[in-house]
């Protein structure tokens, strides 16, 4: 029967879960929109802070800091196996659950019979009916069951679905459910096609930004509108060492490879540090080959989804009848 010494146990407790994941299983970590926070690709309710090292698995209501507790409670390892792994006596261990998820093929969520709920949600976010209907008609947006998520579909050149981003329509404390469907290929991200031939593609950080900007431009269908599925950017004022931050987005690279007619790239990232950083990297990479148009939201710290919602609220206030005195 395997056993471990007290010294080994203490050594194992010294490593945090974040250190362990970054070193040995970085592919399981996915950045959230919250500063310094990550989540697991195989457990979206699991959150971990890179500064404090604290993690919490909301669906199981358990948490901690150490890698030892993480391996036991989350990955289901036996205590002795976890200790030996962290003491580098069993470096070949790979969580069974993670391996199984990697093998799962891509499959679109089941469709609901209509899109009434997601239409109401997107309307509330300032997206016009015209834009929503256009996307639904191209079969790149629909409502799923059983949770009525808005599903944004990305397709390859043969129009086969290869990517899906799910956005919940119910929000709590300003936050809603968001995730990429298992098996999604980010290089085939969500893209709104134009009505006729065009030489321009506009790029956004998120799907809803593409819909919002199209709404603000009166539903213009004069260009492709491509979501990058997020961007990679360093922390503000950080010393840049990793080349991954300078790598062009996979979605844009794949799109340009398949659309030789494109001559103009309109960059519509968020007007915050990360968005401006991504804009500069894309500009440096593509300038000279394509005409670059930088079109970030005019408001500091905002994205186009913010601006569409603000315009919706402003119009609502303007159209409200004056109260009689």
PDB file of C-alpha atoms in Angstrom:
ATOM      1  CA  UNK A   1       0.000   0.000   0.000  1.00  0.00           C
ATOM      2  CA  UNK A   2       1.527   3.366  -1.031  1.00  0.00           C
ATOM      3  CA  UNK A   3       2.364   5.838   1.679  1.00  0.00           C
ATOM      4  CA  UNK A   4       3.917   9.283   1.968  1.00  0.00           C
ATOM      5  CA  UNK A   5       6.066  10.947   4.594  1.00  0.00           C
ATOM      6  CA  UNK A   6       5.155  14.030   6.607  1.00  0.00           C
ATOM      7  CA  UNK A   7       7.905  15.933   4.777  1.00  0.00           C
ATOM      8  CA  UNK A   8       6.344  15.040   1.428  1.00  0.00           C
ATOM      9  CA  UNK A   9       2.928  16.174   2.610  1.00  0.00           C
ATOM     10  CA  UNK A  10       4.288  19.529   3.742  1.00  0.00           C
ATOM     11  CA  UNK A  11       6.186  19.962   0.469  1.00  0.00           C
ATOM     12  CA  UNK A  12       3.031  19.199  -1.511  1.00  0.00           C
ATOM     13  CA  UNK A  13       1.051  21.789   0.461  1.00  0.00           C
ATOM     14  CA  UNK A  14       3.521  24.511  -0.512  1.00  0.00           C
ATOM     15  CA  UNK A  15       2.385  24.647  -4.147  1.00  0.00           C
ATOM     16  CA  UNK A  16      -0.716  26.669  -4.992  1.00  0.00           C
ATOM     17  CA  UNK A  17      -3.318  25.412  -7.427  1.00  0.00           C
ATOM     18  CA  UNK A  18      -2.616  28.344  -9.757  1.00  0.00           C
ATOM     19  CA  UNK A  19       1.125  27.554  -9.849  1.00  0.00           C
ATOM     20  CA  UNK A  20       0.375  23.917 -10.590  1.00  0.00           C
ATOM     21  CA  UNK A  21      -2.104  24.693 -13.373  1.00  0.00           C
ATOM     22  CA  UNK A  22       0.102  27.308 -15.042  1.00  0.00           C
ATOM     23  CA  UNK A  23       3.090  24.960 -14.991  1.00  0.00           C
ATOM     24  CA  UNK A  24       1.516  21.627 -15.883  1.00  0.00           C
ATOM     25  CA  UNK A  25      -1.976  22.196 -17.323  1.00  0.00           C
ATOM     26  CA  UNK A  26      -2.040  25.694 -18.811  1.00  0.00           C
ATOM     27  CA  UNK A  27      -4.453  24.486 -21.520  1.00  0.00           C
ATOM     28  CA  UNK A  28      -7.164  24.120 -18.871  1.00  0.00           C
ATOM     29  CA  UNK A  29      -7.015  27.802 -17.901  1.00  0.00           C
ATOM     30  CA  UNK A  30      -9.188  30.353 -19.650  1.00  0.00           C
ATOM     31  CA  UNK A  31      -9.166  34.074 -18.851  1.00  0.00           C
ATOM     32  CA  UNK A  32     -12.403  35.619 -17.629  1.00  0.00           C
ATOM     33  CA  UNK A  33     -13.396  39.263 -18.021  1.00  0.00           C
ATOM     34  CA  UNK A  34     -12.548  39.900 -14.372  1.00  0.00           C
ATOM     35  CA  UNK A  35      -9.057  41.249 -13.740  1.00  0.00           C
ATOM     36  CA  UNK A  36      -6.583  38.584 -12.525  1.00  0.00           C
ATOM     37  CA  UNK A  37      -9.263  35.858 -12.686  1.00  0.00           C
ATOM     38  CA  UNK A  38      -9.215  32.593 -14.631  1.00  0.00           C
ATOM     39  CA  UNK A  39     -11.626  29.696 -15.031  1.00  0.00           C
ATOM     40  CA  UNK A  40     -11.239  26.068 -16.043  1.00  0.00           C
ATOM     41  CA  UNK A  41     -12.225  25.081 -19.571  1.00  0.00           C
ATOM     42  CA  UNK A  42     -13.725  21.869 -18.191  1.00  0.00           C
ATOM     43  CA  UNK A  43     -15.510  23.489 -15.205  1.00  0.00           C
ATOM     44  CA  UNK A  44     -16.811  26.975 -16.083  1.00  0.00           C
ATOM     45  CA  UNK A  45     -18.040  27.614 -12.514  1.00  0.00           C
ATOM     46  CA  UNK A  46     -14.484  27.129 -11.203  1.00  0.00           C
ATOM     47  CA  UNK A  47     -12.694  30.461 -10.709  1.00  0.00           C
ATOM     48  CA  UNK A  48      -9.133  31.107  -9.524  1.00  0.00           C
ATOM     49  CA  UNK A  49      -7.318  34.366  -8.745  1.00  0.00           C
ATOM     50  CA  UNK A  50      -3.752  34.537 -10.011  1.00  0.00           C
ATOM     51  CA  UNK A  51      -2.649  37.002  -7.313  1.00  0.00           C
ATOM     52  CA  UNK A  52      -4.142  35.548  -4.140  1.00  0.00           C
ATOM     53  CA  UNK A  53      -4.126  31.964  -5.435  1.00  0.00           C
ATOM     54  CA  UNK A  54      -7.616  31.428  -4.022  1.00  0.00           C
ATOM     55  CA  UNK A  55      -9.971  29.212  -5.998  1.00  0.00           C
ATOM     56  CA  UNK A  56     -13.661  28.450  -5.688  1.00  0.00           C
ATOM     57  CA  UNK A  57     -15.774  25.829  -7.447  1.00  0.00           C
ATOM     58  CA  UNK A  58     -19.198  27.425  -7.225  1.00  0.00           C
ATOM     59  CA  UNK A  59     -21.253  24.442  -8.405  1.00  0.00           C
ATOM     60  CA  UNK A  60     -19.752  22.280  -5.628  1.00  0.00           C
ATOM     61  CA  UNK A  61     -19.313  25.127  -3.110  1.00  0.00           C
ATOM     62  CA  UNK A  62     -15.726  24.168  -2.299  1.00  0.00           C
ATOM     63  CA  UNK A  63     -12.547  26.178  -2.452  1.00  0.00           C
ATOM     64  CA  UNK A  64      -9.028  26.642  -1.236  1.00  0.00           C
ATOM     65  CA  UNK A  65      -5.548  27.709  -2.273  1.00  0.00           C
ATOM     66  CA  UNK A  66      -3.278  24.651  -2.387  1.00  0.00           C
ATOM     67  CA  UNK A  67      -2.699  22.416  -5.399  1.00  0.00           C
ATOM     68  CA  UNK A  68      -3.095  19.424  -3.091  1.00  0.00           C
ATOM     69  CA  UNK A  69      -6.693  20.291  -2.220  1.00  0.00           C
ATOM     70  CA  UNK A  70      -7.375  21.094  -5.890  1.00  0.00           C
ATOM     71  CA  UNK A  71      -6.162  17.691  -7.095  1.00  0.00           C
ATOM     72  CA  UNK A  72      -8.174  15.866  -4.450  1.00  0.00           C
ATOM     73  CA  UNK A  73     -11.442  17.865  -4.560  1.00  0.00           C
ATOM     74  CA  UNK A  74     -11.574  18.863  -8.249  1.00  0.00           C
ATOM     75  CA  UNK A  75      -9.651  16.177 -10.147  1.00  0.00           C
ATOM     76  CA  UNK A  76     -10.638  13.355  -7.793  1.00  0.00           C
ATOM     77  CA  UNK A  77      -7.144  12.079  -7.046  1.00  0.00           C
ATOM     78  CA  UNK A  78      -6.320   9.963  -4.021  1.00  0.00           C
ATOM     79  CA  UNK A  79      -4.438  11.807  -1.290  1.00  0.00           C
ATOM     80  CA  UNK A  80      -1.228   9.794  -1.644  1.00  0.00           C
ATOM     81  CA  UNK A  81      -1.244  10.031  -5.448  1.00  0.00           C
ATOM     82  CA  UNK A  82      -1.705  13.805  -5.263  1.00  0.00           C
ATOM     83  CA  UNK A  83       1.159  14.206  -2.784  1.00  0.00           C
ATOM     84  CA  UNK A  84       3.486  12.091  -4.916  1.00  0.00           C
ATOM     85  CA  UNK A  85       2.524  13.998  -8.046  1.00  0.00           C
ATOM     86  CA  UNK A  86       3.303  17.330  -6.431  1.00  0.00           C
ATOM     87  CA  UNK A  87       6.605  15.917  -5.158  1.00  0.00           C
ATOM     88  CA  UNK A  88       7.418  15.024  -8.793  1.00  0.00           C
ATOM     89  CA  UNK A  89       7.242  11.286  -8.157  1.00  0.00           C
ATOM     90  CA  UNK A  90       4.335  10.799 -10.552  1.00  0.00           C
ATOM     91  CA  UNK A  91       4.701  13.475 -13.261  1.00  0.00           C
ATOM     92  CA  UNK A  92       2.776  11.588 -15.934  1.00  0.00           C
ATOM     93  CA  UNK A  93      -0.639  11.899 -14.263  1.00  0.00           C
ATOM     94  CA  UNK A  94      -3.303  13.587 -16.395  1.00  0.00           C
ATOM     95  CA  UNK A  95      -6.799  14.092 -14.959  1.00  0.00           C
ATOM     96  CA  UNK A  96      -9.180  11.627 -16.601  1.00  0.00           C
ATOM     97  CA  UNK A  97     -11.950  14.204 -16.884  1.00  0.00           C
ATOM     98  CA  UNK A  98      -9.746  16.653 -18.802  1.00  0.00           C
ATOM     99  CA  UNK A  99      -8.676  13.962 -21.283  1.00  0.00           C
ATOM    100  CA  UNK A 100     -12.276  12.918 -21.877  1.00  0.00           C
ATOM    101  CA  UNK A 101     -13.348  16.514 -22.601  1.00  0.00           C
ATOM    102  CA  UNK A 102     -10.569  16.989 -25.147  1.00  0.00           C
ATOM    103  CA  UNK A 103     -11.952  14.051 -27.142  1.00  0.00           C
ATOM    104  CA  UNK A 104     -15.497  15.403 -27.288  1.00  0.00           C
ATOM    105  CA  UNK A 105     -16.428  16.437 -30.851  1.00  0.00           C
ATOM    106  CA  UNK A 106     -18.003  19.773 -31.648  1.00  0.00           C
ATOM    107  CA  UNK A 107     -21.781  19.752 -31.639  1.00  0.00           C
ATOM    108  CA  UNK A 108     -24.159  22.701 -31.753  1.00  0.00           C
ATOM    109  CA  UNK A 109     -26.567  23.056 -28.807  1.00  0.00           C
ATOM    110  CA  UNK A 110     -30.131  21.979 -29.519  1.00  0.00           C
ATOM    111  CA  UNK A 111     -32.323  24.673 -31.052  1.00  0.00           C
ATOM    112  CA  UNK A 112     -35.467  26.042 -29.445  1.00  0.00           C
ATOM    113  CA  UNK A 113     -38.569  26.382 -31.612  1.00  0.00           C
ATOM    114  CA  UNK A 114     -38.291  30.181 -31.777  1.00  0.00           C
ATOM    115  CA  UNK A 115     -35.975  33.072 -30.878  1.00  0.00           C
ATOM    116  CA  UNK A 116     -38.351  35.276 -28.880  1.00  0.00           C
ATOM    117  CA  UNK A 117     -36.359  35.275 -25.644  1.00  0.00           C
ATOM    118  CA  UNK A 118     -32.970  36.057 -27.180  1.00  0.00           C
ATOM    119  CA  UNK A 119     -34.579  38.708 -29.394  1.00  0.00           C
ATOM    120  CA  UNK A 120     -36.018  40.433 -26.304  1.00  0.00           C
ATOM    121  CA  UNK A 121     -32.658  40.181 -24.531  1.00  0.00           C
ATOM    122  CA  UNK A 122     -30.689  41.587 -27.478  1.00  0.00           C
ATOM    123  CA  UNK A 123     -33.279  44.339 -27.975  1.00  0.00           C
ATOM    124  CA  UNK A 124     -32.748  45.269 -24.335  1.00  0.00           C
ATOM    125  CA  UNK A 125     -29.004  45.454 -25.036  1.00  0.00           C
ATOM    126  CA  UNK A 126     -29.699  47.962 -27.821  1.00  0.00           C
ATOM    127  CA  UNK A 127     -29.478  45.579 -30.792  1.00  0.00           C
ATOM    128  CA  UNK A 128     -32.010  46.331 -33.531  1.00  0.00           C
ATOM    129  CA  UNK A 129     -34.602  43.855 -34.801  1.00  0.00           C
ATOM    130  CA  UNK A 130     -33.197  44.301 -38.301  1.00  0.00           C
ATOM    131  CA  UNK A 131     -29.719  43.114 -37.253  1.00  0.00           C
ATOM    132  CA  UNK A 132     -31.088  40.202 -35.198  1.00  0.00           C
ATOM    133  CA  UNK A 133     -33.305  39.028 -38.061  1.00  0.00           C
ATOM    134  CA  UNK A 134     -30.401  39.279 -40.518  1.00  0.00           C
ATOM    135  CA  UNK A 135     -28.227  37.031 -38.350  1.00  0.00           C
ATOM    136  CA  UNK A 136     -31.028  34.529 -37.718  1.00  0.00           C
ATOM    137  CA  UNK A 137     -31.751  34.324 -41.454  1.00  0.00           C
ATOM    138  CA  UNK A 138     -28.102  33.443 -42.100  1.00  0.00           C
ATOM    139  CA  UNK A 139     -28.329  30.714 -39.435  1.00  0.00           C
ATOM    140  CA  UNK A 140     -25.510  32.189 -37.349  1.00  0.00           C
ATOM    141  CA  UNK A 141     -27.723  33.133 -34.388  1.00  0.00           C
ATOM    142  CA  UNK A 142     -30.430  31.139 -32.612  1.00  0.00           C
ATOM    143  CA  UNK A 143     -31.938  30.299 -29.212  1.00  0.00           C
ATOM    144  CA  UNK A 144     -30.974  27.042 -27.509  1.00  0.00           C
ATOM    145  CA  UNK A 145     -32.684  24.667 -25.083  1.00  0.00           C
ATOM    146  CA  UNK A 146     -33.073  24.153 -22.222  1.00  0.00           C
ATOM    147  CA  UNK A 147     -31.568  27.414 -20.909  1.00  0.00           C
ATOM    148  CA  UNK A 148     -32.539  29.736 -23.803  1.00  0.00           C
ATOM    149  CA  UNK A 149     -28.973  30.937 -24.392  1.00  0.00           C
ATOM    150  CA  UNK A 150     -28.160  33.055 -27.412  1.00  0.00           C
ATOM    151  CA  UNK A 151     -25.939  30.909 -29.641  1.00  0.00           C
ATOM    152  CA  UNK A 152     -23.537  32.706 -32.001  1.00  0.00           C
ATOM    153  CA  UNK A 153     -22.351  30.283 -34.685  1.00  0.00           C
ATOM    154  CA  UNK A 154     -19.074  30.361 -36.593  1.00  0.00           C
ATOM    155  CA  UNK A 155     -18.819  28.510 -39.922  1.00  0.00           C
ATOM    156  CA  UNK A 156     -16.032  27.432 -42.249  1.00  0.00           C
ATOM    157  CA  UNK A 157     -15.847  28.192 -45.971  1.00  0.00           C
ATOM    158  CA  UNK A 158     -18.196  25.311 -46.782  1.00  0.00           C
ATOM    159  CA  UNK A 159     -20.765  26.842 -44.376  1.00  0.00           C
ATOM    160  CA  UNK A 160     -20.319  24.017 -41.893  1.00  0.00           C
ATOM    161  CA  UNK A 161     -20.640  25.050 -38.233  1.00  0.00           C
ATOM    162  CA  UNK A 162     -17.272  24.760 -36.468  1.00  0.00           C
ATOM    163  CA  UNK A 163     -17.649  27.208 -33.570  1.00  0.00           C
ATOM    164  CA  UNK A 164     -20.330  28.414 -31.158  1.00  0.00           C
ATOM    165  CA  UNK A 165     -20.356  31.005 -28.407  1.00  0.00           C
ATOM    166  CA  UNK A 166     -23.155  30.785 -25.841  1.00  0.00           C
ATOM    167  CA  UNK A 167     -24.401  33.852 -23.991  1.00  0.00           C
ATOM    168  CA  UNK A 168     -26.993  33.605 -21.241  1.00  0.00           C
ATOM    169  CA  UNK A 169     -29.929  35.996 -21.334  1.00  0.00           C
ATOM    170  CA  UNK A 170     -30.318  36.140 -17.544  1.00  0.00           C
ATOM    171  CA  UNK A 171     -27.856  38.265 -15.617  1.00  0.00           C
ATOM    172  CA  UNK A 172     -27.005  38.499 -11.922  1.00  0.00           C
ATOM    173  CA  UNK A 173     -25.083  41.492 -10.571  1.00  0.00           C
ATOM    174  CA  UNK A 174     -24.378  42.587 -14.130  1.00  0.00           C
ATOM    175  CA  UNK A 175     -22.851  39.234 -15.088  1.00  0.00           C
ATOM    176  CA  UNK A 176     -24.310  36.518 -17.269  1.00  0.00           C
ATOM    177  CA  UNK A 177     -23.381  33.043 -18.444  1.00  0.00           C
ATOM    178  CA  UNK A 178     -20.802  32.974 -21.266  1.00  0.00           C
ATOM    179  CA  UNK A 179     -18.821  30.107 -22.749  1.00  0.00           C
ATOM    180  CA  UNK A 180     -17.505  28.608 -25.972  1.00  0.00           C
ATOM    181  CA  UNK A 181     -19.131  25.308 -26.920  1.00  0.00           C
ATOM    182  CA  UNK A 182     -16.900  22.292 -26.294  1.00  0.00           C
ATOM    183  CA  UNK A 183     -14.900  21.418 -29.406  1.00  0.00           C
ATOM    184  CA  UNK A 184     -15.172  24.912 -30.905  1.00  0.00           C
ATOM    185  CA  UNK A 185     -12.377  26.008 -33.225  1.00  0.00           C
ATOM    186  CA  UNK A 186     -11.671  29.668 -32.553  1.00  0.00           C
ATOM    187  CA  UNK A 187     -10.258  30.228 -36.032  1.00  0.00           C
ATOM    188  CA  UNK A 188     -13.814  29.792 -37.344  1.00  0.00           C
ATOM    189  CA  UNK A 189     -15.297  32.456 -35.093  1.00  0.00           C
ATOM    190  CA  UNK A 190     -18.663  34.192 -35.469  1.00  0.00           C
ATOM    191  CA  UNK A 191     -18.838  36.381 -38.583  1.00  0.00           C
ATOM    192  CA  UNK A 192     -21.718  38.432 -40.018  1.00  0.00           C
ATOM    193  CA  UNK A 193     -21.536  38.279 -43.835  1.00  0.00           C
ATOM    194  CA  UNK A 194     -22.153  41.309 -46.059  1.00  0.00           C
ATOM    195  CA  UNK A 195     -25.094  41.653 -48.426  1.00  0.00           C
ATOM    196  CA  UNK A 196     -22.889  42.017 -51.489  1.00  0.00           C
ATOM    197  CA  UNK A 197     -19.209  41.857 -52.480  1.00  0.00           C
ATOM    198  CA  UNK A 198     -16.876  43.902 -50.295  1.00  0.00           C
ATOM    199  CA  UNK A 199     -13.174  44.532 -49.717  1.00  0.00           C
ATOM    200  CA  UNK A 200     -13.479  45.256 -45.988  1.00  0.00           C
ATOM    201  CA  UNK A 201     -13.642  43.226 -42.790  1.00  0.00           C
ATOM    202  CA  UNK A 202     -14.335  44.850 -39.412  1.00  0.00           C
ATOM    203  CA  UNK A 203     -12.998  42.976 -36.366  1.00  0.00           C
ATOM    204  CA  UNK A 204     -14.400  42.980 -32.825  1.00  0.00           C
ATOM    205  CA  UNK A 205     -13.483  41.368 -29.516  1.00  0.00           C
ATOM    206  CA  UNK A 206     -16.921  39.797 -28.977  1.00  0.00           C
ATOM    207  CA  UNK A 207     -19.966  38.660 -30.959  1.00  0.00           C
ATOM    208  CA  UNK A 208     -22.342  41.159 -29.377  1.00  0.00           C
ATOM    209  CA  UNK A 209     -19.972  44.019 -30.256  1.00  0.00           C
ATOM    210  CA  UNK A 210     -20.355  43.107 -33.939  1.00  0.00           C
ATOM    211  CA  UNK A 211     -24.165  43.197 -33.649  1.00  0.00           C
ATOM    212  CA  UNK A 212     -24.049  46.437 -31.670  1.00  0.00           C
ATOM    213  CA  UNK A 213     -21.796  48.255 -34.151  1.00  0.00           C
ATOM    214  CA  UNK A 214     -23.953  47.082 -37.053  1.00  0.00           C
ATOM    215  CA  UNK A 215     -26.977  48.513 -35.199  1.00  0.00           C
ATOM    216  CA  UNK A 216     -25.225  51.833 -34.586  1.00  0.00           C
ATOM    217  CA  UNK A 217     -24.388  51.958 -38.309  1.00  0.00           C
ATOM    218  CA  UNK A 218     -28.097  51.682 -39.163  1.00  0.00           C
ATOM    219  CA  UNK A 219     -27.843  47.989 -40.049  1.00  0.00           C
ATOM    220  CA  UNK A 220     -25.285  48.514 -42.830  1.00  0.00           C
ATOM    221  CA  UNK A 221     -24.387  45.237 -44.553  1.00  0.00           C
ATOM    222  CA  UNK A 222     -21.470  46.647 -46.507  1.00  0.00           C
ATOM    223  CA  UNK A 223     -18.660  44.606 -44.908  1.00  0.00           C
ATOM    224  CA  UNK A 224     -17.843  41.426 -43.030  1.00  0.00           C
ATOM    225  CA  UNK A 225     -18.078  41.782 -39.255  1.00  0.00           C
ATOM    226  CA  UNK A 226     -15.805  39.248 -37.555  1.00  0.00           C
ATOM    227  CA  UNK A 227     -15.627  38.454 -33.838  1.00  0.00           C
ATOM    228  CA  UNK A 228     -12.114  37.490 -32.733  1.00  0.00           C
ATOM    229  CA  UNK A 229     -13.469  35.453 -29.821  1.00  0.00           C
ATOM    230  CA  UNK A 230     -11.494  37.579 -27.363  1.00  0.00           C
ATOM    231  CA  UNK A 231      -7.993  39.030 -27.498  1.00  0.00           C
ATOM    232  CA  UNK A 232      -4.667  38.357 -25.779  1.00  0.00           C
ATOM    233  CA  UNK A 233      -3.095  41.360 -24.058  1.00  0.00           C
ATOM    234  CA  UNK A 234      -0.667  41.853 -21.163  1.00  0.00           C
ATOM    235  CA  UNK A 235      -1.488  43.669 -17.962  1.00  0.00           C
ATOM    236  CA  UNK A 236      -1.168  47.425 -18.102  1.00  0.00           C
ATOM    237  CA  UNK A 237       2.394  48.616 -17.307  1.00  0.00           C
ATOM    238  CA  UNK A 238       3.683  45.022 -17.411  1.00  0.00           C
ATOM    239  CA  UNK A 239       6.993  44.156 -19.031  1.00  0.00           C
ATOM    240  CA  UNK A 240       6.209  42.226 -22.212  1.00  0.00           C
ATOM    241  CA  UNK A 241       8.083  38.952 -22.482  1.00  0.00           C
ATOM    242  CA  UNK A 242       5.675  36.488 -24.056  1.00  0.00           C
ATOM    243  CA  UNK A 243       5.386  36.402 -27.828  1.00  0.00           C
ATOM    244  CA  UNK A 244       1.800  35.113 -27.549  1.00  0.00           C
ATOM    245  CA  UNK A 245       0.587  38.679 -26.995  1.00  0.00           C
ATOM    246  CA  UNK A 246       2.038  39.719 -30.358  1.00  0.00           C
ATOM    247  CA  UNK A 247       0.583  36.814 -32.318  1.00  0.00           C
ATOM    248  CA  UNK A 248      -2.165  37.841 -34.801  1.00  0.00           C
ATOM    249  CA  UNK A 249      -5.659  36.525 -33.949  1.00  0.00           C
ATOM    250  CA  UNK A 250      -6.371  33.030 -35.278  1.00  0.00           C
ATOM    251  CA  UNK A 251      -9.847  34.024 -36.455  1.00  0.00           C
ATOM    252  CA  UNK A 252      -8.539  36.933 -38.525  1.00  0.00           C
ATOM    253  CA  UNK A 253      -5.649  34.909 -39.961  1.00  0.00           C
ATOM    254  CA  UNK A 254      -8.011  32.150 -41.105  1.00  0.00           C
ATOM    255  CA  UNK A 255     -10.502  34.665 -42.510  1.00  0.00           C
ATOM    256  CA  UNK A 256      -7.865  36.518 -44.561  1.00  0.00           C
ATOM    257  CA  UNK A 257      -6.447  33.226 -45.848  1.00  0.00           C
ATOM    258  CA  UNK A 258      -9.874  32.393 -47.295  1.00  0.00           C
ATOM    259  CA  UNK A 259     -10.797  35.894 -48.534  1.00  0.00           C
ATOM    260  CA  UNK A 260      -8.175  37.159 -50.945  1.00  0.00           C
ATOM    261  CA  UNK A 261     -10.540  39.950 -52.035  1.00  0.00           C
ATOM    262  CA  UNK A 262     -10.134  41.757 -48.691  1.00  0.00           C
ATOM    263  CA  UNK A 263      -8.016  44.929 -48.881  1.00  0.00           C
ATOM    264  CA  UNK A 264      -9.165  46.812 -45.751  1.00  0.00           C
ATOM    265  CA  UNK A 265      -9.183  45.844 -42.076  1.00  0.00           C
ATOM    266  CA  UNK A 266     -11.320  47.988 -39.780  1.00  0.00           C
ATOM    267  CA  UNK A 267     -10.214  47.495 -36.172  1.00  0.00           C
ATOM    268  CA  UNK A 268     -13.119  47.927 -33.736  1.00  0.00           C
ATOM    269  CA  UNK A 269     -11.694  46.594 -30.464  1.00  0.00           C
ATOM    270  CA  UNK A 270     -12.688  48.004 -27.057  1.00  0.00           C
ATOM    271  CA  UNK A 271     -11.381  51.407 -26.039  1.00  0.00           C
ATOM    272  CA  UNK A 272      -9.477  50.151 -22.992  1.00  0.00           C
ATOM    273  CA  UNK A 273      -5.837  49.181 -22.455  1.00  0.00           C
ATOM    274  CA  UNK A 274      -6.277  45.635 -23.773  1.00  0.00           C
ATOM    275  CA  UNK A 275      -8.256  46.768 -26.811  1.00  0.00           C
ATOM    276  CA  UNK A 276      -5.782  49.514 -27.681  1.00  0.00           C
ATOM    277  CA  UNK A 277      -2.891  47.070 -27.251  1.00  0.00           C
ATOM    278  CA  UNK A 278      -4.542  44.564 -29.601  1.00  0.00           C
ATOM    279  CA  UNK A 279      -5.232  47.347 -32.102  1.00  0.00           C
ATOM    280  CA  UNK A 280      -1.564  48.345 -32.214  1.00  0.00           C
ATOM    281  CA  UNK A 281      -0.383  44.755 -32.618  1.00  0.00           C
ATOM    282  CA  UNK A 282      -2.796  44.117 -35.515  1.00  0.00           C
ATOM    283  CA  UNK A 283      -1.846  47.421 -37.090  1.00  0.00           C
ATOM    284  CA  UNK A 284       1.870  46.564 -36.974  1.00  0.00           C
ATOM    285  CA  UNK A 285       1.293  43.082 -38.327  1.00  0.00           C
ATOM    286  CA  UNK A 286      -1.009  43.922 -41.247  1.00  0.00           C
ATOM    287  CA  UNK A 287       0.034  47.457 -42.183  1.00  0.00           C
ATOM    288  CA  UNK A 288       1.583  47.525 -45.634  1.00  0.00           C
ATOM    289  CA  UNK A 289      -0.432  44.524 -46.810  1.00  0.00           C
ATOM    290  CA  UNK A 290      -3.863  45.927 -45.962  1.00  0.00           C
ATOM    291  CA  UNK A 291      -5.334  49.356 -45.471  1.00  0.00           C
ATOM    292  CA  UNK A 292      -5.895  49.711 -41.725  1.00  0.00           C
ATOM    293  CA  UNK A 293      -8.817  51.733 -40.337  1.00  0.00           C
ATOM    294  CA  UNK A 294      -8.800  52.185 -36.552  1.00  0.00           C
ATOM    295  CA  UNK A 295     -12.366  52.688 -35.353  1.00  0.00           C
ATOM    296  CA  UNK A 296     -12.485  52.166 -31.599  1.00  0.00           C
ATOM    297  CA  UNK A 297     -15.476  53.483 -29.609  1.00  0.00           C
ATOM    298  CA  UNK A 298     -15.060  57.200 -28.927  1.00  0.00           C
ATOM    299  CA  UNK A 299     -15.818  56.761 -25.233  1.00  0.00           C
ATOM    300  CA  UNK A 300     -12.891  55.790 -22.984  1.00  0.00           C
ATOM    301  CA  UNK A 301     -13.273  52.332 -21.458  1.00  0.00           C
ATOM    302  CA  UNK A 302     -16.282  51.404 -23.614  1.00  0.00           C
ATOM    303  CA  UNK A 303     -17.052  48.793 -26.242  1.00  0.00           C
ATOM    304  CA  UNK A 304     -19.703  49.004 -28.963  1.00  0.00           C
ATOM    305  CA  UNK A 305     -22.128  46.909 -26.911  1.00  0.00           C
ATOM    306  CA  UNK A 306     -21.954  49.607 -24.212  1.00  0.00           C
ATOM    307  CA  UNK A 307     -22.637  52.362 -26.738  1.00  0.00           C
ATOM    308  CA  UNK A 308     -25.617  50.554 -28.282  1.00  0.00           C
ATOM    309  CA  UNK A 309     -27.177  50.033 -24.861  1.00  0.00           C
ATOM    310  CA  UNK A 310     -26.575  53.667 -23.905  1.00  0.00           C
ATOM    311  CA  UNK A 311     -28.210  54.861 -27.123  1.00  0.00           C
ATOM    312  CA  UNK A 312     -31.190  52.583 -26.439  1.00  0.00           C
ATOM    313  CA  UNK A 313     -31.603  54.086 -22.963  1.00  0.00           C
ATOM    314  CA  UNK A 314     -31.195  57.645 -24.277  1.00  0.00           C
ATOM    315  CA  UNK A 315     -33.867  57.101 -26.938  1.00  0.00           C
ATOM    316  CA  UNK A 316     -36.176  55.582 -24.342  1.00  0.00           C
ATOM    317  CA  UNK A 317     -35.841  58.652 -22.118  1.00  0.00           C
ATOM    318  CA  UNK A 318     -36.304  61.012 -25.068  1.00  0.00           C
ATOM    319  CA  UNK A 319     -39.473  59.274 -26.227  1.00  0.00           C
ATOM    320  CA  UNK A 320     -41.013  59.110 -22.750  1.00  0.00           C
ATOM    321  CA  UNK A 321     -44.012  61.523 -22.532  1.00  0.00           C
ATOM    322  CA  UNK A 322     -43.674  64.424 -20.116  1.00  0.00           C
ATOM    323  CA  UNK A 323     -45.640  64.090 -16.879  1.00  0.00           C
ATOM    324  CA  UNK A 324     -48.458  66.536 -16.333  1.00  0.00           C
ATOM    325  CA  UNK A 325     -47.977  68.950 -13.485  1.00  0.00           C
TER     326      UNK A 325
END
